[in-house]
Amino acid sequence: MSRLTHVKSGPYSPPAPVRELTAVSADGARLHVEVHGPEDGPAVVLAHGWTCSTAYWAAQIRDLAADHRVIAYDQRGHGRSPAHATCTTDALADDLEAVLAATLESGEKAVVVGHSMGGMTLIAASGRARLREHAAAVLLCSTGSSRLVAESLVVPLRAGWLRAWLTRRILGARAPMGPVTPIARRILKYATMGPGSAPEMVEACARIVHACPRRVRYTWSHVLDALELDHAVRELTMPTAVIVGTADRMTPVVHARELAAALPDCVGLTELPGIGHMTPIEAPELVSGRIRELSSTYVRAELKEGA
């Protein structure tokens, strides 16, 4: 609790959950899980990205929890989930399966949403039985399946060994991020957000990212550097939508286009002009709206058929 320094008021302040629970992963890792909204509402499951927490989804939770049961969890080592020695994409897939098992009834369907590393979690779990059982549809936000460092545009140089080396040094830095200062906000905005991002958006992102423990940030940076999940994209067979910002420097548009081309059942690629990597915070209404569309089409329709 002490390391959570998210904003305390406004649209990006996390709402209080209806209930909280702990899911236990295959290797014993303990995961903090929150449930928001009516228990009988159609389900939405949210997986956040690297250096973030459940607080990242505040805007989506506020919107969707009016009539959906929204399940959000902290990735291992992030937010209120304790760090664990194992940090791999298989562990991320195990964790997602544990959350689905702890929160959904047998055969219950949900829209499963992942941002950045959360999207990579869904891709890593594409062949897992629980994801296939529960995911009526998937939304991948600002993510990729490989070559994250090679394609990153955080360093404004031509593609090549020098840009990759500098990017690796920056994203994998061991140095503490320190307090949220005006300089820190400017750096974070440049690296992760679109140029038109409002100050309250930047502040919300900065507080969340700066709260991530240094060791967790460093360890997962190496996992992302070595990411190779192209083969798993083809196993994500449920209806899957993709969202990306055209100003995304962390996972540029090329990743989203490649995902859309490789997915067996892509139900739309949405490119948001001028939006950066933090799509759920930078374009909250658009992201929430896409989740609602998927829920209405693939979850609510199934509920009606089963009634």
Tab-separated table of C-alpha atoms in Angstrom:
chain	number	residue	atom	x	y	z
A	1	MET	CA	0.000	0.000	0.000
A	2	SER	CA	2.739	2.477	0.916
A	3	ARG	CA	4.231	2.507	-2.564
A	4	LEU	CA	0.943	3.304	-4.324
A	5	THR	CA	1.118	7.019	-5.080
A	6	HIS	CA	-1.618	7.390	-7.681
A	7	VAL	CA	-3.682	10.553	-7.915
A	8	LYS	CA	-6.345	10.893	-5.222
A	9	SER	CA	-9.048	12.849	-7.050
A	10	GLY	CA	-10.472	13.408	-10.511
A	11	PRO	CA	-11.278	10.970	-13.343
A	12	TYR	CA	-7.937	9.167	-13.018
A	13	SER	CA	-8.212	8.424	-9.297
A	14	PRO	CA	-8.951	4.719	-8.743
A	15	PRO	CA	-12.502	4.039	-7.507
A	16	ALA	CA	-13.032	1.760	-4.503
A	17	PRO	CA	-13.652	-1.852	-5.516
A	18	VAL	CA	-16.746	-3.784	-4.499
A	19	ARG	CA	-14.429	-6.513	-3.275
A	20	GLU	CA	-10.779	-7.544	-3.303
A	21	LEU	CA	-9.217	-10.979	-3.380
A	22	THR	CA	-5.897	-12.721	-3.872
A	23	ALA	CA	-5.355	-15.123	-6.771
A	24	VAL	CA	-2.511	-17.620	-6.431
A	25	SER	CA	-0.555	-18.447	-9.582
A	26	ALA	CA	0.926	-21.809	-10.558
A	27	ASP	CA	4.277	-21.040	-8.898
A	28	GLY	CA	2.716	-19.600	-5.749
A	29	ALA	CA	2.902	-15.926	-6.765
A	30	ARG	CA	0.140	-13.944	-5.075
A	31	LEU	CA	-1.834	-11.485	-7.197
A	32	HIS	CA	-3.939	-8.600	-5.948
A	33	VAL	CA	-7.335	-8.616	-7.694
A	34	GLU	CA	-10.138	-6.036	-7.603
A	35	VAL	CA	-13.757	-6.478	-8.658
A	36	HIS	CA	-15.894	-3.440	-9.512
A	37	GLY	CA	-19.520	-3.056	-10.542
A	38	PRO	CA	-22.561	-5.336	-10.304
A	39	GLU	CA	-21.864	-9.019	-9.694
A	40	ASP	CA	-24.429	-10.012	-12.330
A	41	GLY	CA	-23.027	-7.713	-15.018
A	42	PRO	CA	-21.164	-8.974	-18.091
A	43	ALA	CA	-17.507	-9.439	-17.226
A	44	VAL	CA	-14.476	-7.459	-18.364
A	45	VAL	CA	-10.943	-8.441	-17.312
A	46	LEU	CA	-8.157	-5.820	-17.436
A	47	ALA	CA	-4.403	-6.574	-17.540
A	48	HIS	CA	-2.119	-3.525	-17.199
A	49	GLY	CA	1.328	-2.938	-18.627
A	50	TRP	CA	4.946	-2.678	-17.480
A	51	THR	CA	5.483	-0.384	-14.441
A	52	CYS	CA	1.739	0.194	-13.992
A	53	SER	CA	-1.002	-1.118	-11.659
A	54	THR	CA	-4.777	-1.424	-11.395
A	55	ALA	CA	-4.824	2.370	-10.940
A	56	TYR	CA	-3.972	2.652	-14.625
A	57	TRP	CA	-7.510	1.532	-15.529
A	58	ALA	CA	-9.323	4.100	-13.338
A	59	ALA	CA	-11.151	5.781	-16.227
A	60	GLN	CA	-12.297	2.475	-17.759
A	61	ILE	CA	-13.408	1.148	-14.373
A	62	ARG	CA	-15.456	4.296	-13.651
A	63	ASP	CA	-17.197	4.028	-17.008
A	64	LEU	CA	-17.708	0.292	-17.355
A	65	ALA	CA	-18.555	-0.550	-13.733
A	66	ALA	CA	-21.903	1.201	-14.137
A	67	ASP	CA	-23.221	-1.940	-15.834
A	68	HIS	CA	-20.308	-4.406	-16.107
A	69	ARG	CA	-18.418	-6.513	-13.596
A	70	VAL	CA	-14.897	-5.196	-14.069
A	71	ILE	CA	-11.998	-7.336	-12.863
A	72	ALA	CA	-8.552	-5.741	-12.651
A	73	TYR	CA	-5.376	-7.223	-11.212
A	74	ASP	CA	-1.813	-6.186	-10.483
A	75	GLN	CA	0.836	-8.040	-12.467
A	76	ARG	CA	3.400	-9.780	-10.257
A	77	GLY	CA	5.686	-7.239	-8.578
A	78	HIS	CA	3.445	-4.355	-9.575
A	79	GLY	CA	0.946	-2.440	-7.444
A	80	ARG	CA	-0.113	-4.598	-4.502
A	81	SER	CA	1.123	-7.900	-5.947
A	82	PRO	CA	4.393	-8.942	-4.260
A	83	ALA	CA	7.484	-9.433	-6.389
A	84	HIS	CA	8.394	-13.009	-7.283
A	85	ALA	CA	11.659	-14.568	-8.390
A	86	THR	CA	10.140	-15.874	-11.625
A	87	CYS	CA	9.670	-13.223	-14.320
A	88	THR	CA	8.802	-14.766	-17.678
A	89	THR	CA	6.023	-14.550	-20.249
A	90	ASP	CA	4.910	-18.042	-19.205
A	91	ALA	CA	4.529	-16.719	-15.644
A	92	LEU	CA	2.389	-13.845	-16.956
A	93	ALA	CA	0.172	-16.393	-18.725
A	94	ASP	CA	-0.035	-18.467	-15.527
A	95	ASP	CA	-1.055	-15.352	-13.592
A	96	LEU	CA	-3.836	-14.498	-16.027
A	97	GLU	CA	-5.162	-18.032	-15.811
A	98	ALA	CA	-5.144	-17.796	-12.011
A	99	VAL	CA	-7.126	-14.551	-12.094
A	100	LEU	CA	-9.679	-15.992	-14.522
A	101	ALA	CA	-10.076	-19.091	-12.346
A	102	ALA	CA	-10.540	-17.012	-9.191
A	103	THR	CA	-13.110	-14.587	-10.579
A	104	LEU	CA	-15.184	-16.285	-13.299
A	105	GLU	CA	-17.592	-19.194	-13.100
A	106	SER	CA	-17.015	-22.279	-15.224
A	107	GLY	CA	-17.732	-21.401	-18.845
A	108	GLU	CA	-18.429	-17.733	-18.075
A	109	LYS	CA	-17.427	-15.380	-20.876
A	110	ALA	CA	-15.666	-12.011	-20.664
A	111	VAL	CA	-13.943	-9.385	-22.739
A	112	VAL	CA	-10.260	-9.648	-21.827
A	113	VAL	CA	-8.216	-6.482	-22.325
A	114	GLY	CA	-4.464	-6.016	-22.190
A	115	HIS	CA	-2.390	-2.859	-22.491
A	116	SER	CA	1.307	-3.055	-23.443
A	117	MET	CA	2.786	-5.864	-21.284
A	118	GLY	CA	-0.809	-6.787	-20.474
A	119	GLY	CA	-1.409	-7.363	-24.179
A	120	MET	CA	1.735	-9.484	-24.295
A	121	THR	CA	0.288	-11.439	-21.369
A	122	LEU	CA	-2.815	-12.245	-23.416
A	123	ILE	CA	-0.702	-13.264	-26.401
A	124	ALA	CA	1.487	-15.475	-24.175
A	125	ALA	CA	-1.685	-17.122	-22.841
A	126	SER	CA	-3.239	-17.586	-26.288
A	127	GLY	CA	-2.992	-21.362	-26.191
A	128	ARG	CA	-4.051	-21.718	-22.562
A	129	ALA	CA	-7.268	-23.549	-21.779
A	130	ARG	CA	-8.666	-20.966	-19.345
A	131	LEU	CA	-8.266	-18.046	-21.746
A	132	ARG	CA	-9.980	-20.019	-24.479
A	133	GLU	CA	-12.743	-20.989	-22.065
A	134	HIS	CA	-13.443	-17.485	-20.819
A	135	ALA	CA	-12.443	-14.966	-23.504
A	136	ALA	CA	-15.425	-14.153	-25.708
A	137	ALA	CA	-13.313	-11.401	-27.244
A	138	VAL	CA	-9.929	-9.749	-26.693
A	139	LEU	CA	-8.737	-6.161	-26.976
A	140	LEU	CA	-5.017	-5.507	-27.452
A	141	CYS	CA	-4.009	-1.912	-26.667
A	142	SER	CA	-0.622	-0.433	-27.592
A	143	THR	CA	1.303	-3.682	-27.658
A	144	GLY	CA	3.521	-5.926	-29.754
A	145	SER	CA	4.784	-9.483	-29.921
A	146	SER	CA	8.510	-9.092	-30.702
A	147	ARG	CA	11.322	-6.637	-31.637
A	148	LEU	CA	10.235	-4.106	-29.025
A	149	VAL	CA	13.658	-2.466	-28.678
A	150	ALA	CA	14.456	-2.588	-32.394
A	151	GLU	CA	11.187	-0.843	-33.343
A	152	SER	CA	11.040	1.621	-30.423
A	153	LEU	CA	11.104	5.309	-31.376
A	154	VAL	CA	11.955	6.616	-27.912
A	155	VAL	CA	15.467	7.489	-29.109
A	156	PRO	CA	15.149	9.883	-32.091
A	157	LEU	CA	17.752	8.216	-34.325
A	158	ARG	CA	17.628	6.066	-37.429
A	159	ALA	CA	17.004	2.372	-36.881
A	160	GLY	CA	20.219	0.485	-36.223
A	161	TRP	CA	22.584	-0.770	-33.569
A	162	LEU	CA	23.153	2.627	-31.944
A	163	ARG	CA	19.454	3.371	-31.491
A	164	ALA	CA	18.843	-0.138	-30.151
A	165	TRP	CA	21.793	0.138	-27.745
A	166	LEU	CA	20.651	3.502	-26.396
A	167	THR	CA	17.033	2.345	-26.113
A	168	ARG	CA	18.114	-0.741	-24.190
A	169	ARG	CA	20.188	1.402	-21.817
A	170	ILE	CA	17.304	3.817	-21.186
A	171	LEU	CA	14.482	1.313	-20.755
A	172	GLY	CA	16.644	-1.057	-18.721
A	173	ALA	CA	18.212	1.570	-16.465
A	174	ARG	CA	18.814	0.546	-12.852
A	175	ALA	CA	18.583	4.116	-11.541
A	176	PRO	CA	15.611	4.997	-9.310
A	177	MET	CA	13.006	7.197	-10.964
A	178	GLY	CA	12.722	9.437	-7.907
A	179	PRO	CA	9.878	11.859	-7.154
A	180	VAL	CA	7.444	13.147	-9.754
A	181	THR	CA	9.020	16.471	-10.696
A	182	PRO	CA	8.290	18.794	-13.648
A	183	ILE	CA	11.341	17.356	-15.458
A	184	ALA	CA	10.202	13.803	-14.750
A	185	ARG	CA	6.765	14.579	-16.150
A	186	ARG	CA	8.276	16.044	-19.327
A	187	ILE	CA	10.469	12.985	-19.856
A	188	LEU	CA	7.612	10.564	-19.286
A	189	LYS	CA	5.316	12.526	-21.579
A	190	TYR	CA	7.901	12.517	-24.375
A	191	ALA	CA	8.600	8.795	-24.080
A	192	THR	CA	5.109	7.438	-23.526
A	193	MET	CA	2.406	9.949	-24.434
A	194	GLY	CA	1.185	12.036	-27.334
A	195	PRO	CA	2.181	15.719	-27.591
A	196	GLY	CA	-1.371	16.891	-26.847
A	197	SER	CA	-1.756	14.958	-23.586
A	198	ALA	CA	-3.376	17.090	-20.894
A	199	PRO	CA	-1.410	17.790	-17.684
A	200	GLU	CA	-3.778	15.693	-15.565
A	201	MET	CA	-3.167	12.713	-17.847
A	202	VAL	CA	0.596	13.122	-17.580
A	203	GLU	CA	0.370	13.487	-13.803
A	204	ALA	CA	-1.710	10.316	-13.473
A	205	CYS	CA	0.713	8.294	-15.589
A	206	ALA	CA	3.780	9.673	-13.850
A	207	ARG	CA	2.496	8.831	-10.371
A	208	ILE	CA	1.650	5.282	-11.398
A	209	VAL	CA	4.938	4.610	-13.208
A	210	HIS	CA	7.132	6.205	-10.522
A	211	ALA	CA	5.486	3.969	-7.909
A	212	CYS	CA	6.849	0.829	-9.571
A	213	PRO	CA	9.803	-0.600	-7.584
A	214	ARG	CA	13.161	-0.164	-9.298
A	215	ARG	CA	14.033	-3.875	-9.224
A	216	VAL	CA	10.676	-4.840	-10.738
A	217	ARG	CA	11.057	-2.260	-13.499
A	218	TYR	CA	14.593	-3.426	-14.275
A	219	THR	CA	13.813	-7.154	-14.229
A	220	TRP	CA	10.793	-6.922	-16.507
A	221	SER	CA	12.652	-4.635	-18.937
A	222	HIS	CA	14.904	-7.591	-19.784
A	223	VAL	CA	11.922	-9.878	-20.333
A	224	LEU	CA	10.419	-7.354	-22.762
A	225	ASP	CA	13.766	-6.873	-24.507
A	226	ALA	CA	13.896	-10.605	-25.293
A	227	LEU	CA	10.190	-10.909	-26.167
A	228	GLU	CA	9.415	-13.337	-28.982
A	229	LEU	CA	5.724	-14.192	-29.172
A	230	ASP	CA	5.013	-13.985	-32.905
A	231	HIS	CA	4.104	-17.677	-32.984
A	232	ALA	CA	1.542	-17.205	-30.198
A	233	VAL	CA	-0.368	-14.472	-32.041
A	234	ARG	CA	-1.668	-17.073	-34.480
A	235	GLU	CA	-3.151	-19.040	-31.565
A	236	LEU	CA	-5.259	-16.095	-30.369
A	237	THR	CA	-8.278	-17.448	-32.211
A	238	MET	CA	-11.131	-15.585	-30.496
A	239	PRO	CA	-12.379	-12.264	-31.985
A	240	THR	CA	-9.613	-9.753	-31.294
A	241	ALA	CA	-9.519	-5.994	-31.769
A	242	VAL	CA	-6.369	-3.866	-31.801
A	243	ILE	CA	-5.902	-0.233	-30.744
A	244	VAL	CA	-2.781	1.906	-31.149
A	245	GLY	CA	-1.880	5.583	-31.059
A	246	THR	CA	-0.142	7.007	-34.105
A	247	ALA	CA	2.287	8.882	-31.812
A	248	ASP	CA	3.238	5.750	-29.834
A	249	ARG	CA	7.024	5.675	-29.422
A	250	MET	CA	7.133	2.590	-27.158
A	251	THR	CA	5.179	0.193	-29.395
A	252	PRO	CA	4.775	2.057	-32.702
A	253	VAL	CA	1.991	1.483	-35.195
A	254	VAL	CA	4.035	-1.142	-37.072
A	255	HIS	CA	3.395	-3.594	-34.212
A	256	ALA	CA	-0.383	-3.117	-34.277
A	257	ARG	CA	-0.519	-3.550	-38.040
A	258	GLU	CA	1.506	-6.748	-37.847
A	259	LEU	CA	-0.734	-8.081	-35.085
A	260	ALA	CA	-3.867	-7.288	-37.088
A	261	ALA	CA	-2.444	-9.086	-40.123
A	262	ALA	CA	-1.425	-12.181	-38.133
A	263	LEU	CA	-4.509	-12.599	-35.926
A	264	PRO	CA	-6.851	-15.383	-37.100
A	265	ASP	CA	-9.967	-13.324	-36.285
A	266	CYS	CA	-9.097	-9.627	-36.164
A	267	VAL	CA	-12.286	-7.597	-35.733
A	268	GLY	CA	-10.744	-4.192	-36.240
A	269	LEU	CA	-7.564	-2.144	-36.060
A	270	THR	CA	-8.107	1.353	-34.632
A	271	GLU	CA	-5.328	3.916	-35.078
A	272	LEU	CA	-5.810	6.973	-32.868
A	273	PRO	CA	-4.259	10.124	-34.381
A	274	GLY	CA	-1.821	11.959	-32.092
A	275	ILE	CA	-2.229	9.513	-29.210
A	276	GLY	CA	0.837	7.962	-27.591
A	277	HIS	CA	1.481	4.686	-25.803
A	278	MET	CA	-0.866	5.288	-22.847
A	279	THR	CA	-4.093	4.852	-24.824
A	280	PRO	CA	-6.448	3.987	-21.900
A	281	ILE	CA	-5.487	7.251	-20.160
A	282	GLU	CA	-4.983	9.443	-23.241
A	283	ALA	CA	-8.179	8.305	-25.011
A	284	PRO	CA	-10.320	6.869	-22.190
A	285	GLU	CA	-13.714	7.258	-23.868
A	286	LEU	CA	-12.529	5.621	-27.079
A	287	VAL	CA	-10.957	2.661	-25.282
A	288	SER	CA	-13.971	2.184	-23.003
A	289	GLY	CA	-16.254	2.485	-26.005
A	290	ARG	CA	-14.387	-0.253	-27.870
A	291	ILE	CA	-14.634	-2.511	-24.813
A	292	ARG	CA	-18.389	-1.853	-24.657
A	293	GLU	CA	-18.762	-2.719	-28.334
A	294	LEU	CA	-16.954	-6.022	-27.846
A	295	SER	CA	-19.016	-6.797	-24.754
A	296	SER	CA	-22.289	-6.013	-26.516
A	297	THR	CA	-21.372	-8.088	-29.553
A	298	TYR	CA	-19.710	-11.104	-27.978
A	299	VAL	CA	-20.687	-11.296	-24.282
A	300	ARG	CA	-24.168	-9.804	-23.941
A	301	ALA	CA	-25.312	-11.593	-27.096
A	302	GLU	CA	-24.201	-14.916	-25.624
A	303	LEU	CA	-25.933	-14.131	-22.335
A	304	LYS	CA	-29.180	-13.537	-24.205
A	305	GLU	CA	-28.835	-16.786	-26.114
A	306	GLY	CA	-28.234	-18.689	-22.890
A	307	ALA	CA	-31.168	-17.070	-21.068
